[in-house]
Amino acid sequence: MLRGISELLRAGRAEEAEAQARTFQGAAGRASGRGDLTNVTAAMLAGRAVLAQGRPAQALCELDGLLAELAEPPSMRHYATSLAVRVNRALALCHLERPSEAETECRDVLNALARITQPSVKVELAALLCLVHALNDQGRHEAAETIARGTLSRAEGEAAMALSCGLVRSLNGQGRHEEALAEARKPAPEHGRGGAGAVGLGAATALHGLGRRTEAEAEARQVLADCEQFLPPGHRRTQQTRELLARITSDKLNTE
């Protein structure tokens, strides 16, 4: 069932994912702490689903509670899971516009993974991706670019797409809009509904930066339509697209 919940999240069906995770926890009839690793994973997935629906404060609260229950875990398996929970916590911090805290969390996770004999590559890639987000959110676009480029060759599927989007954002942040647009126009890996609009948002931003406002507006409106169709209400990407579209239309009015 946990795999099914993960698939729902990847498909962008966060409300269903949350409902199933809560049902799983309720059926288990046990606390979500250290004694039941499967239930811990369900609690973490529930937090991710809450975050995907645009409720980062609630997600952070739930993930913090889960980490408190995992304090001083009795086994390495629980410790590895706690690192995955911390990556999700860092992502919630990004959504709450607390990127410096998110950066610290990601770097702590990466340092912890470096001390493990067989670290989880999946958790490491997720931490690096979140670190790219945190650095971009702080305007440290060159550092974000370095990490994104250094990690892309190891990523596949949705992780590769997300890193590419982070790279596009870092290039746009440096005013390198031609490079950003070229990166955004590369064939994107297959992704679920959760990736809706991600590539187009970077392309629209690049087009706007190049002064190609009509194309930028058309791209942004398509991205917004995709976000509204496939993403949960309140999703961060939908908000970012609306903000970009407002800037584009304002610039067009001022130049006409």
Short mmCIF file of C-alpha atoms in Angstrom, two decimals, residues 116-208:
data_model
loop_
_atom_site.label_atom_id
_atom_site.label_comp_id
_atom_site.label_asym_id
_atom_site.label_seq_id
_atom_site.Cartn_x
_atom_site.Cartn_y
_atom_site.Cartn_z
CA ILE A 116 26.88 5.88 6.65
CA THR A 117 28.49 2.81 5.09
CA GLN A 118 25.68 2.30 2.58
CA PRO A 119 23.83 5.62 2.27
CA SER A 120 20.54 5.91 0.42
CA VAL A 121 21.18 7.37 -3.03
CA LYS A 122 17.52 8.34 -3.25
CA VAL A 123 17.68 10.38 -0.04
CA GLU A 124 20.98 11.94 -1.11
CA LEU A 125 19.55 13.07 -4.46
CA ALA A 126 16.45 14.44 -2.73
CA ALA A 127 18.64 16.40 -0.30
CA LEU A 128 20.76 17.82 -3.14
CA LEU A 129 17.63 18.80 -5.07
CA CYS A 130 16.18 20.53 -2.02
CA LEU A 131 19.52 22.27 -1.49
CA VAL A 132 19.32 23.64 -5.04
CA HIS A 133 15.87 25.02 -4.21
CA ALA A 134 17.10 26.56 -0.96
CA LEU A 135 20.08 28.23 -2.62
CA ASN A 136 17.95 29.61 -5.44
CA ASP A 137 15.46 30.93 -2.89
CA GLN A 138 18.32 32.83 -1.24
CA GLY A 139 19.46 34.29 -4.56
CA ARG A 140 22.64 32.22 -4.50
CA HIS A 141 22.14 31.12 -8.07
CA GLU A 142 25.75 30.32 -8.96
CA ALA A 143 26.02 27.88 -6.06
CA ALA A 144 22.68 26.34 -7.05
CA GLU A 145 23.91 25.95 -10.64
CA THR A 146 27.07 24.17 -9.51
CA ILE A 147 25.16 21.63 -7.44
CA ALA A 148 22.49 21.08 -10.10
CA ARG A 149 25.04 20.46 -12.85
CA GLY A 150 27.10 18.19 -10.61
CA THR A 151 24.08 16.08 -9.70
CA LEU A 152 22.19 15.86 -13.01
CA SER A 153 24.33 13.08 -14.45
CA ARG A 154 23.33 10.81 -11.53
CA ALA A 155 19.60 11.50 -11.68
CA GLU A 156 16.87 9.88 -13.73
CA GLY A 157 13.19 10.44 -14.43
CA GLU A 158 11.42 12.99 -12.26
CA ALA A 159 14.56 13.69 -10.22
CA ALA A 160 16.39 14.65 -13.42
CA MET A 161 13.50 16.86 -14.50
CA ALA A 162 13.39 18.60 -11.11
CA LEU A 163 17.15 19.21 -11.15
CA SER A 164 16.92 20.56 -14.69
CA CYS A 165 14.21 22.97 -13.55
CA GLY A 166 16.45 24.03 -10.67
CA LEU A 167 19.27 24.62 -13.15
CA VAL A 168 16.98 26.69 -15.38
CA ARG A 169 15.96 28.78 -12.39
CA SER A 170 19.59 29.35 -11.41
CA LEU A 171 20.45 30.49 -14.95
CA ASN A 172 17.47 32.83 -15.05
CA GLY A 173 18.54 34.19 -11.67
CA GLN A 174 21.93 35.06 -13.15
CA GLY A 175 20.35 36.79 -16.14
CA ARG A 176 21.53 34.05 -18.50
CA HIS A 177 18.14 33.75 -20.14
CA GLU A 178 19.27 32.33 -23.49
CA GLU A 179 20.99 29.43 -21.69
CA ALA A 180 17.97 28.99 -19.42
CA LEU A 181 15.61 28.81 -22.39
CA ALA A 182 17.84 26.31 -24.18
CA GLU A 183 17.92 24.11 -21.07
CA ALA A 184 14.15 24.37 -20.64
CA ARG A 185 13.58 23.36 -24.27
CA LYS A 186 15.53 20.11 -23.93
CA PRO A 187 13.39 16.95 -24.01
CA ALA A 188 12.04 16.43 -20.50
CA PRO A 189 11.95 13.01 -18.83
CA GLU A 190 8.57 11.43 -18.26
CA HIS A 191 6.81 12.83 -15.21
CA GLY A 192 3.48 12.58 -13.48
CA ARG A 193 0.91 15.26 -12.81
CA GLY A 194 3.06 16.53 -9.95
CA GLY A 195 5.55 17.91 -12.49
CA ALA A 196 2.89 19.87 -14.38
CA GLY A 197 4.09 23.28 -15.47
CA ALA A 198 7.57 22.94 -13.95
CA VAL A 199 9.50 23.12 -17.22
CA GLY A 200 7.19 25.70 -18.77
CA LEU A 201 7.56 28.05 -15.81
CA GLY A 202 11.31 28.22 -16.38
CA ALA A 203 10.80 28.78 -20.11
CA ALA A 204 8.26 31.55 -19.51
CA THR A 205 10.64 33.24 -17.07
CA ALA A 206 13.45 33.07 -19.63
CA LEU A 207 11.26 34.48 -22.40
CA HIS A 208 10.22 37.33 -20.14
#
